[in-house]
Short mmCIF file of C-alpha atoms in Angstrom, two decimals:
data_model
loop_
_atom_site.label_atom_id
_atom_site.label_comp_id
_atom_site.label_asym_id
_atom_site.label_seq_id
_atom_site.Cartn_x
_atom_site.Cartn_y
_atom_site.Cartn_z
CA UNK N 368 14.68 8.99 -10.69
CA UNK N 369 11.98 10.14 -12.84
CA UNK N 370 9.68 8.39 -11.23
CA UNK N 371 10.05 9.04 -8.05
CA UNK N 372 10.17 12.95 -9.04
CA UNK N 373 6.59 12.31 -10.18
CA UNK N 374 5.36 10.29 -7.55
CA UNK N 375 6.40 12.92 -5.39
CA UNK N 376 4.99 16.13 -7.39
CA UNK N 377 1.62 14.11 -7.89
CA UNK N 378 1.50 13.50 -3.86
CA UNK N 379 2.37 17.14 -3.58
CA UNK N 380 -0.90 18.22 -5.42
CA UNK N 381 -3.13 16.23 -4.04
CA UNK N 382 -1.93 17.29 -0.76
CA UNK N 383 -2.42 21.12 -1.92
CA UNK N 384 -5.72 20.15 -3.49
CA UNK N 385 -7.00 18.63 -0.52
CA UNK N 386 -5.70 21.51 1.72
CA UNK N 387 -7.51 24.02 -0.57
CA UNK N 388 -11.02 21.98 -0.17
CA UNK N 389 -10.61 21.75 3.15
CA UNK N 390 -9.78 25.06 4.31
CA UNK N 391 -11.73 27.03 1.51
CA UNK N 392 -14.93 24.86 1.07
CA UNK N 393 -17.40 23.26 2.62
CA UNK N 394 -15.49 19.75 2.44
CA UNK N 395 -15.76 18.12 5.86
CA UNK N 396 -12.85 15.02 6.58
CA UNK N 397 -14.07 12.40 8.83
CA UNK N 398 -13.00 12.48 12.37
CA UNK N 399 -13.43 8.88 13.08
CA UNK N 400 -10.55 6.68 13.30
CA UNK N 401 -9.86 3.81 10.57
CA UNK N 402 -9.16 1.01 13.37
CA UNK N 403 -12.58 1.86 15.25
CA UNK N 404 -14.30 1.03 11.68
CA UNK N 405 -12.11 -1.85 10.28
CA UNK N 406 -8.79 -4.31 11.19
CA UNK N 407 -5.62 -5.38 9.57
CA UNK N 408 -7.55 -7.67 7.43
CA UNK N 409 -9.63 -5.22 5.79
CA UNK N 410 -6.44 -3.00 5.35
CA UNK N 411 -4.58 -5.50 3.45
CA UNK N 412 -7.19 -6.68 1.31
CA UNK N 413 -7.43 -3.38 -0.06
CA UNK N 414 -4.12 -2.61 -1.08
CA UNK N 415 -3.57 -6.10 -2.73
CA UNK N 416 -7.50 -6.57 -4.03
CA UNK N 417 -8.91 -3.20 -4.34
CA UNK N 418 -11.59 -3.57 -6.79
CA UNK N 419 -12.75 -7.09 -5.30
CA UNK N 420 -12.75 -5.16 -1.95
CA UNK N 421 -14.48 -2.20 -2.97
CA UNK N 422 -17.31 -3.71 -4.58
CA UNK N 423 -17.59 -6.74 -2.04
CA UNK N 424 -17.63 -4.15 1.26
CA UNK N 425 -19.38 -1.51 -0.92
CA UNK N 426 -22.29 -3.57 -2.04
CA UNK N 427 -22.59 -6.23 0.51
CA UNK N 428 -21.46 -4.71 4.12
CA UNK N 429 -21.51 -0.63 3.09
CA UNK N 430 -18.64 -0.18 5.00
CA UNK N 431 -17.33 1.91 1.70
CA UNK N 432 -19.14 4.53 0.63
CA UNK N 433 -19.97 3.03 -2.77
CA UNK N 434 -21.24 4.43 -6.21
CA UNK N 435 -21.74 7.83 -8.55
CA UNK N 436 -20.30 8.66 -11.79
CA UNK N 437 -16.88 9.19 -10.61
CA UNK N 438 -16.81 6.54 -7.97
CA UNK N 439 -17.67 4.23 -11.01
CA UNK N 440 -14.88 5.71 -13.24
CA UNK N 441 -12.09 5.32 -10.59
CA UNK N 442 -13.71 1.73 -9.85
CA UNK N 443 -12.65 0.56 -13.56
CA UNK N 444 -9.91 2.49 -14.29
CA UNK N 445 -7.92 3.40 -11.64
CA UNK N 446 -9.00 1.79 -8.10
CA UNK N 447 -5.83 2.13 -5.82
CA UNK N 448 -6.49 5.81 -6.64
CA UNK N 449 -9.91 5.68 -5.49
CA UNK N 450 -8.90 3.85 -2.40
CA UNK N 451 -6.61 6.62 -1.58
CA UNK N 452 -9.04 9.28 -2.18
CA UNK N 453 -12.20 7.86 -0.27
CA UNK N 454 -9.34 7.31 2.92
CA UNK N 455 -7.92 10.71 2.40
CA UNK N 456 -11.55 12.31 2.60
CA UNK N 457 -12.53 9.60 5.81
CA UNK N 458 -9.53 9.45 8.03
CA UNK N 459 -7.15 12.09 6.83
CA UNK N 460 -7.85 14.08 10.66
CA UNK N 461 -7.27 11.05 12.42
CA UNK N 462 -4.52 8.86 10.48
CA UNK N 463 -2.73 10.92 8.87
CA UNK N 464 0.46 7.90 8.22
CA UNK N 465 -2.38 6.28 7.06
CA UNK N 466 -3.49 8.20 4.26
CA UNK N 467 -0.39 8.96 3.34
CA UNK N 468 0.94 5.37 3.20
CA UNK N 469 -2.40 4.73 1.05
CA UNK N 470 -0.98 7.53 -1.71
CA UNK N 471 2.33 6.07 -1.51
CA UNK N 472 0.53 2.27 -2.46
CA UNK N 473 -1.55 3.84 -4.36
CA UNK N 474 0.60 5.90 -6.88
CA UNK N 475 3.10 2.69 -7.22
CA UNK N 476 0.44 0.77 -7.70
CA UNK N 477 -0.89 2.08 -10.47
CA UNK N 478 1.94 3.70 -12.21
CA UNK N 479 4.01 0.00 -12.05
CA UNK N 480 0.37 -1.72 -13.63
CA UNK N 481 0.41 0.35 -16.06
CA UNK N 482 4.13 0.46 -17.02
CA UNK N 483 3.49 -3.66 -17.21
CA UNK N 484 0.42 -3.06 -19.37
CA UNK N 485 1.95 -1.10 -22.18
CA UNK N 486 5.63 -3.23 -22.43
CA UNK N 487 3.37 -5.79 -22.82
CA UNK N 488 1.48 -4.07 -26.02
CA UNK N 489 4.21 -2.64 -27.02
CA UNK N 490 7.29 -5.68 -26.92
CA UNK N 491 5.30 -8.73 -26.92
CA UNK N 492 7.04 -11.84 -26.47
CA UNK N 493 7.95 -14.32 -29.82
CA UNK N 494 7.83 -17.77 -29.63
CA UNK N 495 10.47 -18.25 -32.62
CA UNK N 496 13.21 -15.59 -31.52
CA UNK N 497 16.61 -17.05 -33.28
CA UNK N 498 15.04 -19.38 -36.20
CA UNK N 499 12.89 -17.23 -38.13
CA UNK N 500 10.47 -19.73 -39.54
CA UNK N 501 13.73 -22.40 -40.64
CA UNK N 502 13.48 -26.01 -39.72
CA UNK N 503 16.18 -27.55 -37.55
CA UNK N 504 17.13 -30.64 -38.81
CA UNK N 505 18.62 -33.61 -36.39
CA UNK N 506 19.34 -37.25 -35.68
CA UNK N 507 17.76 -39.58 -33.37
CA UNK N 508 19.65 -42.88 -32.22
CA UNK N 509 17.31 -45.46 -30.29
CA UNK N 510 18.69 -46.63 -27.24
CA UNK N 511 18.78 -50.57 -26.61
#
């Protein structure tokens, strides 16, 4: 339940923060619609390979708008994020479910990786759980 509570007051602020830079700066959203730029393979390719997609559509087609400092940043450390933000700033007029859905992968995503990441440094697994360095001794019989 904790989780959840956070996912949703972390989707709640960026919502507020992006209603704030769009109504009281000069942040324009795109009004072009995600399916008249890319397809269903693009789409899923993203949410399961983000940083492979980024940097493979970013560099080589520049269908992604692609580097700066921050760009960079949320490349290495946090891409589903970036995903989520570069769709919320392109499409957030036009597919709303869409951006939305993004946050939803996005926020999962990471917070699930990097619940995985520290059990890992934090319990890692023993090979000798149960004999603590004793020798087991036992019999072989050959079979005829």
């Amino acid at each position: 339940m904790k989780t959840l509570f956070k996912i949703a007051i972390i989707f709640l602020a960026i919502t507020g923060a992006s209603t704030l830079l769009y109504n009281f700066t000069d942040v324009e959203f795109g009004k072009i619609d995600y399916f008249s730029k890319h397809g269903w393979f693009f789409l899923f390719s993203i949410a399961l390979f983000p940083r492979l997609t980024l940097l493979v559509s970013g560099l080589l087609v520049g269908s992604v708008e692609f580097g700066g400092f921050l760009w960079w940043l949320g490349f290495f450390f946090a891409p589903r994020i970036l995903v989520a933000t570069l769709a919320t700033v392109a499409y957030w007029n036009t597919n709303q479910v869409l951006v939305i859905i993004s946050w939803l992968v996005a926020l999962s995503g990471e917070s699930s990786e990097k619940f995985v990441i520290t059990n890992k440094i934090r319990h890692p697994k023993r090979y000798d759980q149960g004999f603590s360095g004793t020798t087991v001794e036992a019999e072989y019989k050959v079979k005829d």
